[in-house]
Each structure stands twice: as C-alpha cells, then as structure tokens.
Amino acid sequence: MNNSTKDALSKVPEVTLIFWVIKIAATTLGETAGDAVSMSMNLGYLVGTIIFAAIFLVAVIAQIKAKGFHPFLYWTTIIATTTVGTTLADFADRSLGIGYAGGSSLLITLLLASLFIWHRSLGSVSVASISSPRAEMFYWVTIMFSQTLGTALGDWTADTTGLGYTGAAVVFGALLSVLVVAYYWTHVSRTVLFWAAFILTRPLGAVVGDFLDKPHSAGGLALSRYSASATLLAFILTSILFFRQRAARKAH
C-alpha cells in the first residue's frame, strides 16, 4: 500500500453489517462484564468505574497513538467504553440516587453537547472526518457518553416502564429497523443515522445482557455473568479473526 493510500484511510473501521454485529455483541459484553465486576465480585459501582475508566484511558491513548487501523485495538477500546459506561451509569442511577430518568436526561445532554462542540470545532461529526488526534478524542468521548446513556436508557425502558428485558429488546430492535429503512429508502443524513444507530445499539445490548444474567424472578435467564461474558468475548474475537474489516476512508 503506498503512502497516499495509507493517508486516505482512517483508524476506525468501515461501517458494514459485521461492524454492527460486533458492536451489539460488544455492548452486551459491556453489560455482563460490568455487572460481573461491580456485582458478582462485590466491588461496587464506584470501584468498577475506576477500574474500567483506567482501562478505557489506556486503550484510548493507544488508539490515538496508533499509526493505522488495528481491529483488536479498536474493539478493545469499544468494549472498554461499554464496561465503564455500564458501571458509571449504574453508579449515577443507583448510588447517587438520580434514577434512570435523571441519569438518562443528564447523559443525553452530555452526548448532545459533545456532538455540538465537536461539530462547532471541526465542522463535521462524520466518521469519515476523523483524521486527527483531536477528532479522535471527540469521537471517543462521544462514544463513551453514548455507551453510558445506553445503559441508563435500557434500564429505564426495561424496569421503569414495565416492559421487561424482552419487551425493551423488541422496542430497541424495532427502532433500529426504522433506521435501516431510513438508510435504504430515504435521503436522511448518513451521519445522523450512524449516530442514532450507534446510540440505540447500546440499550439493546444492555437489556440483552441483563436478560442473560438477571435472575428468573426478574425476568432473566440467570446465566453466570462470567460464562456469558466469556462466550460473548469469544464470539467477538472469532468475528474479528474471520471477517476482515477495512479502515474507513477519510473525507477529502
């Protein structure tokens, strides 16, 4: 690959079907792994958040310093955002007592503010515009807010509204289907659709993760958080190995 071709490539993957499959698996893993550390290990939400925040910072620094797209590094960073998002949202909702609605409202505000500042600073929030460390930082901060929001939104939909985990999964699955229709049959901005899908896949993963590991009395399957996390991680690793992902092209 010549230098001009390398320069035209981003350090984030091309958005394809396998991208979304791995993304949903990663968000589900974030829920089960986050709960495993904070609940099963009895470390609590604050300690769990500190642990995963440290992992997230190391992964983001490595991602920004990398010279090109590395699938394992990228998805490690994504998983780090989902795990810290899980424990952080649970800490805010439960330990701080602001509730699911309060947590969701706060995180929606932070997410929209991140996107607004990013757009005002660099002129675009498109994945194709990620061509500098500053843009990458905005990208990862926005993703972290979206992952944290997804946990709070998923819990609120499943618990507060009384839909349960399966009902909430159906709701978020239906909303994602609407975005798929909009992608193929409308002219809605692809950037808007990407971020809408990125945000909605997180609560979907959150409620699926809860469905897997919550007790029968709460409407879950009562699976071990450790075994569920290991299975999801194995699926993600297999998908990365067997389905080649290309780097997204930068906008010119």
PDB file of N, CA and C in Angstrom, residues 116-206:
ATOM      1  N   PHE A 116     -22.269  18.632  19.586  1.00  0.00           N
ATOM      2  CA  PHE A 116     -22.351  20.045  19.203  1.00  0.00           C
ATOM      3  C   PHE A 116     -20.965  20.694  19.206  1.00  0.00           C
ATOM      4  N   ILE A 117     -20.210  20.480  20.295  1.00  0.00           N
ATOM      5  CA  ILE A 117     -18.873  21.074  20.399  1.00  0.00           C
ATOM      6  C   ILE A 117     -17.953  20.500  19.327  1.00  0.00           C
ATOM      7  N   TRP A 118     -18.073  19.201  19.092  1.00  0.00           N
ATOM      8  CA  TRP A 118     -17.274  18.548  18.050  1.00  0.00           C
ATOM      9  C   TRP A 118     -17.553  19.181  16.692  1.00  0.00           C
ATOM     10  N   HIS A 119     -18.844  19.347  16.376  1.00  0.00           N
ATOM     11  CA  HIS A 119     -19.214  19.916  15.081  1.00  0.00           C
ATOM     12  C   HIS A 119     -18.769  21.371  14.962  1.00  0.00           C
ATOM     13  N   ARG A 120     -18.942  22.135  16.044  1.00  0.00           N
ATOM     14  CA  ARG A 120     -18.536  23.534  16.009  1.00  0.00           C
ATOM     15  C   ARG A 120     -17.021  23.667  15.879  1.00  0.00           C
ATOM     16  N   SER A 121     -16.283  22.748  16.470  1.00  0.00           N
ATOM     17  CA  SER A 121     -14.827  22.831  16.467  1.00  0.00           C
ATOM     18  C   SER A 121     -14.205  22.374  15.152  1.00  0.00           C
ATOM     19  N   LEU A 122     -14.755  21.280  14.580  1.00  0.00           N
ATOM     20  CA  LEU A 122     -14.117  20.670  13.410  1.00  0.00           C
ATOM     21  C   LEU A 122     -14.986  20.677  12.152  1.00  0.00           C
ATOM     22  N   GLY A 123     -16.251  21.091  12.286  1.00  0.00           N
ATOM     23  CA  GLY A 123     -17.101  21.222  11.109  1.00  0.00           C
ATOM     24  C   GLY A 123     -17.858  19.987  10.694  1.00  0.00           C
ATOM     25  N   SER A 124     -17.596  18.848  11.328  1.00  0.00           N
ATOM     26  CA  SER A 124     -18.284  17.605  10.967  1.00  0.00           C
ATOM     27  C   SER A 124     -18.144  16.601  12.100  1.00  0.00           C
ATOM     28  N   VAL A 125     -19.168  15.740  12.248  1.00  0.00           N
ATOM     29  CA  VAL A 125     -19.095  14.636  13.218  1.00  0.00           C
ATOM     30  C   VAL A 125     -19.147  13.301  12.488  1.00  0.00           C
ATOM     31  N   SER A 126     -18.887  13.337  11.195  1.00  0.00           N
ATOM     32  CA  SER A 126     -18.879  12.124  10.388  1.00  0.00           C
ATOM     33  C   SER A 126     -17.654  11.275  10.714  1.00  0.00           C
ATOM     34  N   VAL A 127     -17.832   9.955  10.660  1.00  0.00           N
ATOM     35  CA  VAL A 127     -16.707   9.042  10.864  1.00  0.00           C
ATOM     36  C   VAL A 127     -15.616   9.316   9.822  1.00  0.00           C
ATOM     37  N   ALA A 128     -16.029   9.712   8.628  1.00  0.00           N
ATOM     38  CA  ALA A 128     -15.073   9.983   7.551  1.00  0.00           C
ATOM     39  C   ALA A 128     -14.208  11.205   7.827  1.00  0.00           C
ATOM     40  N   SER A 129     -14.590  12.008   8.827  1.00  0.00           N
ATOM     41  CA  SER A 129     -13.822  13.224   9.126  1.00  0.00           C
ATOM     42  C   SER A 129     -12.789  13.005  10.223  1.00  0.00           C
ATOM     43  N   ILE A 130     -12.693  11.776  10.740  1.00  0.00           N
ATOM     44  CA  ILE A 130     -11.764  11.503  11.834  1.00  0.00           C
ATOM     45  C   ILE A 130     -10.356  11.324  11.270  1.00  0.00           C
ATOM     46  N   SER A 131      -9.626  12.419  11.212  1.00  0.00           N
ATOM     47  CA  SER A 131      -8.307  12.401  10.579  1.00  0.00           C
ATOM     48  C   SER A 131      -7.243  13.073  11.424  1.00  0.00           C
ATOM     49  N   SER A 132      -7.544  13.323  12.706  1.00  0.00           N
ATOM     50  CA  SER A 132      -6.576  13.970  13.579  1.00  0.00           C
ATOM     51  C   SER A 132      -6.799  13.485  15.008  1.00  0.00           C
ATOM     52  N   PRO A 133      -5.777  13.595  15.878  1.00  0.00           N
ATOM     53  CA  PRO A 133      -5.942  13.210  17.275  1.00  0.00           C
ATOM     54  C   PRO A 133      -7.092  13.946  17.953  1.00  0.00           C
ATOM     55  N   ARG A 134      -7.289  15.213  17.601  1.00  0.00           N
ATOM     56  CA  ARG A 134      -8.382  15.986  18.200  1.00  0.00           C
ATOM     57  C   ARG A 134      -9.737  15.400  17.816  1.00  0.00           C
ATOM     58  N   ALA A 135      -9.897  15.043  16.553  1.00  0.00           N
ATOM     59  CA  ALA A 135     -11.142  14.432  16.110  1.00  0.00           C
ATOM     60  C   ALA A 135     -11.346  13.082  16.781  1.00  0.00           C
ATOM     61  N   GLU A 136     -10.265  12.317  16.925  1.00  0.00           N
ATOM     62  CA  GLU A 136     -10.358  11.021  17.603  1.00  0.00           C
ATOM     63  C   GLU A 136     -10.804  11.187  19.048  1.00  0.00           C
ATOM     64  N   MET A 137     -10.291  12.208  19.725  1.00  0.00           N
ATOM     65  CA  MET A 137     -10.675  12.440  21.113  1.00  0.00           C
ATOM     66  C   MET A 137     -12.169  12.753  21.204  1.00  0.00           C
ATOM     67  N   PHE A 138     -12.658  13.612  20.317  1.00  0.00           N
ATOM     68  CA  PHE A 138     -14.094  13.892  20.288  1.00  0.00           C
ATOM     69  C   PHE A 138     -14.883  12.604  20.035  1.00  0.00           C
ATOM     70  N   TYR A 139     -14.406  11.795  19.115  1.00  0.00           N
ATOM     71  CA  TYR A 139     -15.066  10.530  18.754  1.00  0.00           C
ATOM     72  C   TYR A 139     -15.207   9.631  19.972  1.00  0.00           C
ATOM     73  N   TRP A 140     -14.126   9.454  20.721  1.00  0.00           N
ATOM     74  CA  TRP A 140     -14.160   8.527  21.857  1.00  0.00           C
ATOM     75  C   TRP A 140     -14.934   9.085  23.045  1.00  0.00           C
ATOM     76  N   VAL A 141     -14.869  10.380  23.272  1.00  0.00           N
ATOM     77  CA  VAL A 141     -15.667  10.983  24.339  1.00  0.00           C
ATOM     78  C   VAL A 141     -17.153  10.842  24.025  1.00  0.00           C
ATOM     79  N   THR A 142     -17.512  11.098  22.763  1.00  0.00           N
ATOM     80  CA  THR A 142     -18.901  10.963  22.347  1.00  0.00           C
ATOM     81  C   THR A 142     -19.373   9.519  22.491  1.00  0.00           C
ATOM     82  N   ILE A 143     -18.523   8.580  22.105  1.00  0.00           N
ATOM     83  CA  ILE A 143     -18.877   7.167  22.239  1.00  0.00           C
ATOM     84  C   ILE A 143     -19.063   6.792  23.703  1.00  0.00           C
ATOM     85  N   MET A 144     -18.194   7.267  24.581  1.00  0.00           N
ATOM     86  CA  MET A 144     -18.333   6.940  25.985  1.00  0.00           C
ATOM     87  C   MET A 144     -19.657   7.459  26.544  1.00  0.00           C
ATOM     88  N   PHE A 145     -20.025   8.689  26.180  1.00  0.00           N
ATOM     89  CA  PHE A 145     -21.307   9.226  26.632  1.00  0.00           C
ATOM     90  C   PHE A 145     -22.466   8.395  26.081  1.00  0.00           C
ATOM     91  N   SER A 146     -22.367   7.982  24.803  1.00  0.00           N
ATOM     92  CA  SER A 146     -23.453   7.206  24.197  1.00  0.00           C
ATOM     93  C   SER A 146     -23.580   5.838  24.857  1.00  0.00           C
ATOM     94  N   GLN A 147     -22.450   5.229  25.219  1.00  0.00           N
ATOM     95  CA  GLN A 147     -22.490   3.924  25.869  1.00  0.00           C
ATOM     96  C   GLN A 147     -23.071   4.032  27.280  1.00  0.00           C
ATOM     97  N   THR A 148     -22.723   5.087  27.985  1.00  0.00           N
ATOM     98  CA  THR A 148     -23.251   5.289  29.334  1.00  0.00           C
ATOM     99  C   THR A 148     -24.743   5.585  29.274  1.00  0.00           C
ATOM    100  N   LEU A 149     -25.145   6.425  28.318  1.00  0.00           N
ATOM    101  CA  LEU A 149     -26.563   6.712  28.118  1.00  0.00           C
ATOM    102  C   LEU A 149     -27.332   5.438  27.830  1.00  0.00           C
ATOM    103  N   GLY A 150     -26.759   4.571  27.006  1.00  0.00           N
ATOM    104  CA  GLY A 150     -27.441   3.345  26.616  1.00  0.00           C
ATOM    105  C   GLY A 150     -27.786   2.469  27.799  1.00  0.00           C
ATOM    106  N   THR A 151     -26.876   2.396  28.774  1.00  0.00           N
ATOM    107  CA  THR A 151     -27.147   1.603  29.968  1.00  0.00           C
ATOM    108  C   THR A 151     -28.321   2.176  30.741  1.00  0.00           C
ATOM    109  N   ALA A 152     -28.290   3.489  30.987  1.00  0.00           N
ATOM    110  CA  ALA A 152     -29.362   4.133  31.735  1.00  0.00           C
ATOM    111  C   ALA A 152     -30.693   4.035  30.990  1.00  0.00           C
ATOM    112  N   LEU A 153     -30.653   4.245  29.684  1.00  0.00           N
ATOM    113  CA  LEU A 153     -31.877   4.197  28.872  1.00  0.00           C
ATOM    114  C   LEU A 153     -32.441   2.778  28.819  1.00  0.00           C
ATOM    115  N   GLY A 154     -31.553   1.787  28.703  1.00  0.00           N
ATOM    116  CA  GLY A 154     -32.007   0.410  28.682  1.00  0.00           C
ATOM    117  C   GLY A 154     -32.649   0.008  29.990  1.00  0.00           C
ATOM    118  N   ASP A 155     -32.016   0.379  31.115  1.00  0.00           N
ATOM    119  CA  ASP A 155     -32.579   0.063  32.433  1.00  0.00           C
ATOM    120  C   ASP A 155     -33.917   0.770  32.635  1.00  0.00           C
ATOM    121  N   TRP A 156     -33.993   2.027  32.217  1.00  0.00           N
ATOM    122  CA  TRP A 156     -35.236   2.778  32.371  1.00  0.00           C
ATOM    123  C   TRP A 156     -36.365   2.136  31.571  1.00  0.00           C
ATOM    124  N   THR A 157     -36.070   1.746  30.343  1.00  0.00           N
ATOM    125  CA  THR A 157     -37.092   1.137  29.487  1.00  0.00           C
ATOM    126  C   THR A 157     -37.546  -0.219  30.025  1.00  0.00           C
ATOM    127  N   ALA A 158     -36.598  -1.025  30.491  1.00  0.00           N
ATOM    128  CA  ALA A 158     -36.936  -2.368  30.968  1.00  0.00           C
ATOM    129  C   ALA A 158     -37.617  -2.344  32.329  1.00  0.00           C
ATOM    130  N   ASP A 159     -37.137  -1.490  33.225  1.00  0.00           N
ATOM    131  CA  ASP A 159     -37.626  -1.510  34.612  1.00  0.00           C
ATOM    132  C   ASP A 159     -38.758  -0.529  34.868  1.00  0.00           C
ATOM    133  N   THR A 160     -38.512   0.742  34.618  1.00  0.00           N
ATOM    134  CA  THR A 160     -39.484   1.777  34.974  1.00  0.00           C
ATOM    135  C   THR A 160     -40.764   1.674  34.156  1.00  0.00           C
ATOM    136  N   THR A 161     -40.655   1.395  32.882  1.00  0.00           N
ATOM    137  CA  THR A 161     -41.852   1.308  32.036  1.00  0.00           C
ATOM    138  C   THR A 161     -42.566  -0.029  32.169  1.00  0.00           C
ATOM    139  N   GLY A 162     -41.888  -1.006  32.800  1.00  0.00           N
ATOM    140  CA  GLY A 162     -42.514  -2.307  32.998  1.00  0.00           C
ATOM    141  C   GLY A 162     -42.491  -3.216  31.788  1.00  0.00           C
ATOM    142  N   LEU A 163     -41.702  -2.875  30.780  1.00  0.00           N
ATOM    143  CA  LEU A 163     -41.655  -3.704  29.573  1.00  0.00           C
ATOM    144  C   LEU A 163     -40.853  -4.987  29.785  1.00  0.00           C
ATOM    145  N   GLY A 164     -39.953  -4.969  30.759  1.00  0.00           N
ATOM    146  CA  GLY A 164     -39.090  -6.128  30.951  1.00  0.00           C
ATOM    147  C   GLY A 164     -37.976  -6.142  29.913  1.00  0.00           C
ATOM    148  N   TYR A 165     -37.063  -7.097  30.061  1.00  0.00           N
ATOM    149  CA  TYR A 165     -35.902  -7.141  29.175  1.00  0.00           C
ATOM    150  C   TYR A 165     -36.266  -7.517  27.741  1.00  0.00           C
ATOM    151  N   THR A 166     -37.140  -8.483  27.582  1.00  0.00           N
ATOM    152  CA  THR A 166     -37.519  -8.887  26.225  1.00  0.00           C
ATOM    153  C   THR A 166     -38.349  -7.804  25.543  1.00  0.00           C
ATOM    154  N   GLY A 167     -39.252  -7.186  26.299  1.00  0.00           N
ATOM    155  CA  GLY A 167     -40.057  -6.109  25.722  1.00  0.00           C
ATOM    156  C   GLY A 167     -39.201  -4.933  25.303  1.00  0.00           C
ATOM    157  N   ALA A 168     -38.235  -4.577  26.155  1.00  0.00           N
ATOM    158  CA  ALA A 168     -37.333  -3.469  25.825  1.00  0.00           C
ATOM    159  C   ALA A 168     -36.478  -3.814  24.612  1.00  0.00           C
ATOM    160  N   ALA A 169     -36.030  -5.081  24.521  1.00  0.00           N
ATOM    161  CA  ALA A 169     -35.228  -5.502  23.369  1.00  0.00           C
ATOM    162  C   ALA A 169     -36.031  -5.371  22.079  1.00  0.00           C
ATOM    163  N   VAL A 170     -37.312  -5.711  22.148  1.00  0.00           N
ATOM    164  CA  VAL A 170     -38.181  -5.575  20.973  1.00  0.00           C
ATOM    165  C   VAL A 170     -38.311  -4.114  20.566  1.00  0.00           C
ATOM    166  N   VAL A 171     -38.469  -3.238  21.561  1.00  0.00           N
ATOM    167  CA  VAL A 171     -38.612  -1.804  21.274  1.00  0.00           C
ATOM    168  C   VAL A 171     -37.362  -1.261  20.573  1.00  0.00           C
ATOM    169  N   PHE A 172     -36.203  -1.548  21.140  1.00  0.00           N
ATOM    170  CA  PHE A 172     -34.961  -1.022  20.546  1.00  0.00           C
ATOM    171  C   PHE A 172     -34.662  -1.695  19.207  1.00  0.00           C
ATOM    172  N   GLY A 173     -35.009  -2.972  19.087  1.00  0.00           N
ATOM    173  CA  GLY A 173     -34.844  -3.651  17.804  1.00  0.00           C
ATOM    174  C   GLY A 173     -35.723  -3.026  16.734  1.00  0.00           C
ATOM    175  N   ALA A 174     -36.955  -2.656  17.114  1.00  0.00           N
ATOM    176  CA  ALA A 174     -37.878  -2.021  16.171  1.00  0.00           C
ATOM    177  C   ALA A 174     -37.362  -0.645  15.744  1.00  0.00           C
ATOM    178  N   LEU A 175     -36.821   0.112  16.701  1.00  0.00           N
ATOM    179  CA  LEU A 175     -36.279   1.435  16.374  1.00  0.00           C
ATOM    180  C   LEU A 175     -35.084   1.326  15.429  1.00  0.00           C
ATOM    181  N   LEU A 176     -34.257   0.316  15.648  1.00  0.00           N
ATOM    182  CA  LEU A 176     -33.131   0.097  14.736  1.00  0.00           C
ATOM    183  C   LEU A 176     -33.616  -0.301  13.347  1.00  0.00           C
ATOM    184  N   SER A 177     -34.705  -1.050  13.285  1.00  0.00           N
ATOM    185  CA  SER A 177     -35.288  -1.424  11.988  1.00  0.00           C
ATOM    186  C   SER A 177     -35.767  -0.197  11.227  1.00  0.00           C
ATOM    187  N   VAL A 178     -36.311   0.767  11.968  1.00  0.00           N
ATOM    188  CA  VAL A 178     -36.741   2.020  11.343  1.00  0.00           C
ATOM    189  C   VAL A 178     -35.543   2.743  10.727  1.00  0.00           C
ATOM    190  N   LEU A 179     -34.415   2.721  11.425  1.00  0.00           N
ATOM    191  CA  LEU A 179     -33.210   3.359  10.898  1.00  0.00           C
ATOM    192  C   LEU A 179     -32.701   2.646   9.645  1.00  0.00           C
ATOM    193  N   VAL A 180     -32.824   1.322   9.623  1.00  0.00           N
ATOM    194  CA  VAL A 180     -32.421   0.563   8.435  1.00  0.00           C
ATOM    195  C   VAL A 180     -33.281   0.968   7.237  1.00  0.00           C
ATOM    196  N   VAL A 181     -34.577   1.088   7.460  1.00  0.00           N
ATOM    197  CA  VAL A 181     -35.489   1.524   6.397  1.00  0.00           C
ATOM    198  C   VAL A 181     -35.106   2.921   5.920  1.00  0.00           C
ATOM    199  N   ALA A 182     -34.829   3.811   6.881  1.00  0.00           N
ATOM    200  CA  ALA A 182     -34.449   5.178   6.523  1.00  0.00           C
ATOM    201  C   ALA A 182     -33.149   5.201   5.724  1.00  0.00           C
ATOM    202  N   TYR A 183     -32.231   4.309   6.047  1.00  0.00           N
ATOM    203  CA  TYR A 183     -30.947   4.253   5.347  1.00  0.00           C
ATOM    204  C   TYR A 183     -31.125   3.864   3.882  1.00  0.00           C
ATOM    205  N   TYR A 184     -31.977   2.866   3.630  1.00  0.00           N
ATOM    206  CA  TYR A 184     -32.122   2.354   2.271  1.00  0.00           C
ATOM    207  C   TYR A 184     -33.163   3.090   1.433  1.00  0.00           C
ATOM    208  N   TRP A 185     -34.138   3.716   2.079  1.00  0.00           N
ATOM    209  CA  TRP A 185     -35.233   4.278   1.294  1.00  0.00           C
ATOM    210  C   TRP A 185     -35.488   5.764   1.521  1.00  0.00           C
ATOM    211  N   THR A 186     -34.588   6.438   2.204  1.00  0.00           N
ATOM    212  CA  THR A 186     -34.734   7.882   2.364  1.00  0.00           C
ATOM    213  C   THR A 186     -33.377   8.546   2.124  1.00  0.00           C
ATOM    214  N   HIS A 187     -33.388   9.868   2.158  1.00  0.00           N
ATOM    215  CA  HIS A 187     -32.153  10.629   1.981  1.00  0.00           C
ATOM    216  C   HIS A 187     -31.711  11.280   3.285  1.00  0.00           C
ATOM    217  N   VAL A 188     -32.135  10.725   4.399  1.00  0.00           N
ATOM    218  CA  VAL A 188     -31.718  11.249   5.699  1.00  0.00           C
ATOM    219  C   VAL A 188     -30.194  11.166   5.803  1.00  0.00           C
ATOM    220  N   SER A 189     -29.596  12.164   6.425  1.00  0.00           N
ATOM    221  CA  SER A 189     -28.137  12.214   6.577  1.00  0.00           C
ATOM    222  C   SER A 189     -27.588  10.900   7.117  1.00  0.00           C
ATOM    223  N   ARG A 190     -26.582  10.363   6.414  1.00  0.00           N
ATOM    224  CA  ARG A 190     -25.959   9.109   6.852  1.00  0.00           C
ATOM    225  C   ARG A 190     -25.244   9.300   8.188  1.00  0.00           C
ATOM    226  N   THR A 191     -24.739  10.489   8.443  1.00  0.00           N
ATOM    227  CA  THR A 191     -24.087  10.758   9.717  1.00  0.00           C
ATOM    228  C   THR A 191     -25.094  10.710  10.863  1.00  0.00           C
ATOM    229  N   VAL A 192     -26.262  11.305  10.656  1.00  0.00           N
ATOM    230  CA  VAL A 192     -27.330  11.277  11.664  1.00  0.00           C
ATOM    231  C   VAL A 192     -27.763   9.836  11.920  1.00  0.00           C
ATOM    232  N   LEU A 193     -27.938   9.066  10.862  1.00  0.00           N
ATOM    233  CA  LEU A 193     -28.369   7.678  11.006  1.00  0.00           C
ATOM    234  C   LEU A 193     -27.305   6.844  11.723  1.00  0.00           C
ATOM    235  N   PHE A 194     -26.032   7.109  11.423  1.00  0.00           N
ATOM    236  CA  PHE A 194     -24.958   6.361  12.080  1.00  0.00           C
ATOM    237  C   PHE A 194     -24.999   6.577  13.587  1.00  0.00           C
ATOM    238  N   TRP A 195     -25.047   7.835  14.019  1.00  0.00           N
ATOM    239  CA  TRP A 195     -25.023   8.106  15.453  1.00  0.00           C
ATOM    240  C   TRP A 195     -26.306   7.645  16.136  1.00  0.00           C
ATOM    241  N   ALA A 196     -27.432   7.737  15.440  1.00  0.00           N
ATOM    242  CA  ALA A 196     -28.682   7.222  16.013  1.00  0.00           C
ATOM    243  C   ALA A 196     -28.589   5.718  16.227  1.00  0.00           C
ATOM    244  N   ALA A 197     -28.055   5.008  15.230  1.00  0.00           N
ATOM    245  CA  ALA A 197     -27.888   3.558  15.347  1.00  0.00           C
ATOM    246  C   ALA A 197     -26.864   3.212  16.411  1.00  0.00           C
ATOM    247  N   PHE A 198     -25.778   3.979  16.456  1.00  0.00           N
ATOM    248  CA  PHE A 198     -24.731   3.715  17.440  1.00  0.00           C
ATOM    249  C   PHE A 198     -25.283   3.849  18.857  1.00  0.00           C
ATOM    250  N   ILE A 199     -26.105   4.868  19.060  1.00  0.00           N
ATOM    251  CA  ILE A 199     -26.697   5.091  20.383  1.00  0.00           C
ATOM    252  C   ILE A 199     -27.701   3.990  20.727  1.00  0.00           C
ATOM    253  N   LEU A 200     -28.551   3.613  19.777  1.00  0.00           N
ATOM    254  CA  LEU A 200     -29.615   2.637  20.045  1.00  0.00           C
ATOM    255  C   LEU A 200     -29.089   1.212  20.223  1.00  0.00           C
ATOM    256  N   THR A 201     -27.956   0.876  19.614  1.00  0.00           N
ATOM    257  CA  THR A 201     -27.423  -0.474  19.804  1.00  0.00           C
ATOM    258  C   THR A 201     -26.959  -0.683  21.241  1.00  0.00           C
ATOM    259  N   ARG A 202     -26.622   0.397  21.940  1.00  0.00           N
ATOM    260  CA  ARG A 202     -26.171   0.237  23.331  1.00  0.00           C
ATOM    261  C   ARG A 202     -27.283  -0.198  24.278  1.00  0.00           C
ATOM    262  N   PRO A 203     -28.450   0.480  24.317  1.00  0.00           N
ATOM    263  CA  PRO A 203     -29.512  -0.029  25.192  1.00  0.00           C
ATOM    264  C   PRO A 203     -30.007  -1.405  24.778  1.00  0.00           C
ATOM    265  N   LEU A 204     -29.940  -1.707  23.477  1.00  0.00           N
ATOM    266  CA  LEU A 204     -30.303  -3.054  23.041  1.00  0.00           C
ATOM    267  C   LEU A 204     -29.357  -4.066  23.679  1.00  0.00           C
ATOM    268  N   GLY A 205     -28.060  -3.803  23.599  1.00  0.00           N
ATOM    269  CA  GLY A 205     -27.088  -4.692  24.219  1.00  0.00           C
ATOM    270  C   GLY A 205     -27.250  -4.756  25.727  1.00  0.00           C
ATOM    271  N   ALA A 206     -27.608  -3.616  26.336  1.00  0.00           N
ATOM    272  CA  ALA A 206     -27.770  -3.568  27.790  1.00  0.00           C
ATOM    273  C   ALA A 206     -28.904  -4.473  28.253  1.00  0.00           C
TER     274      ALA A 206
END
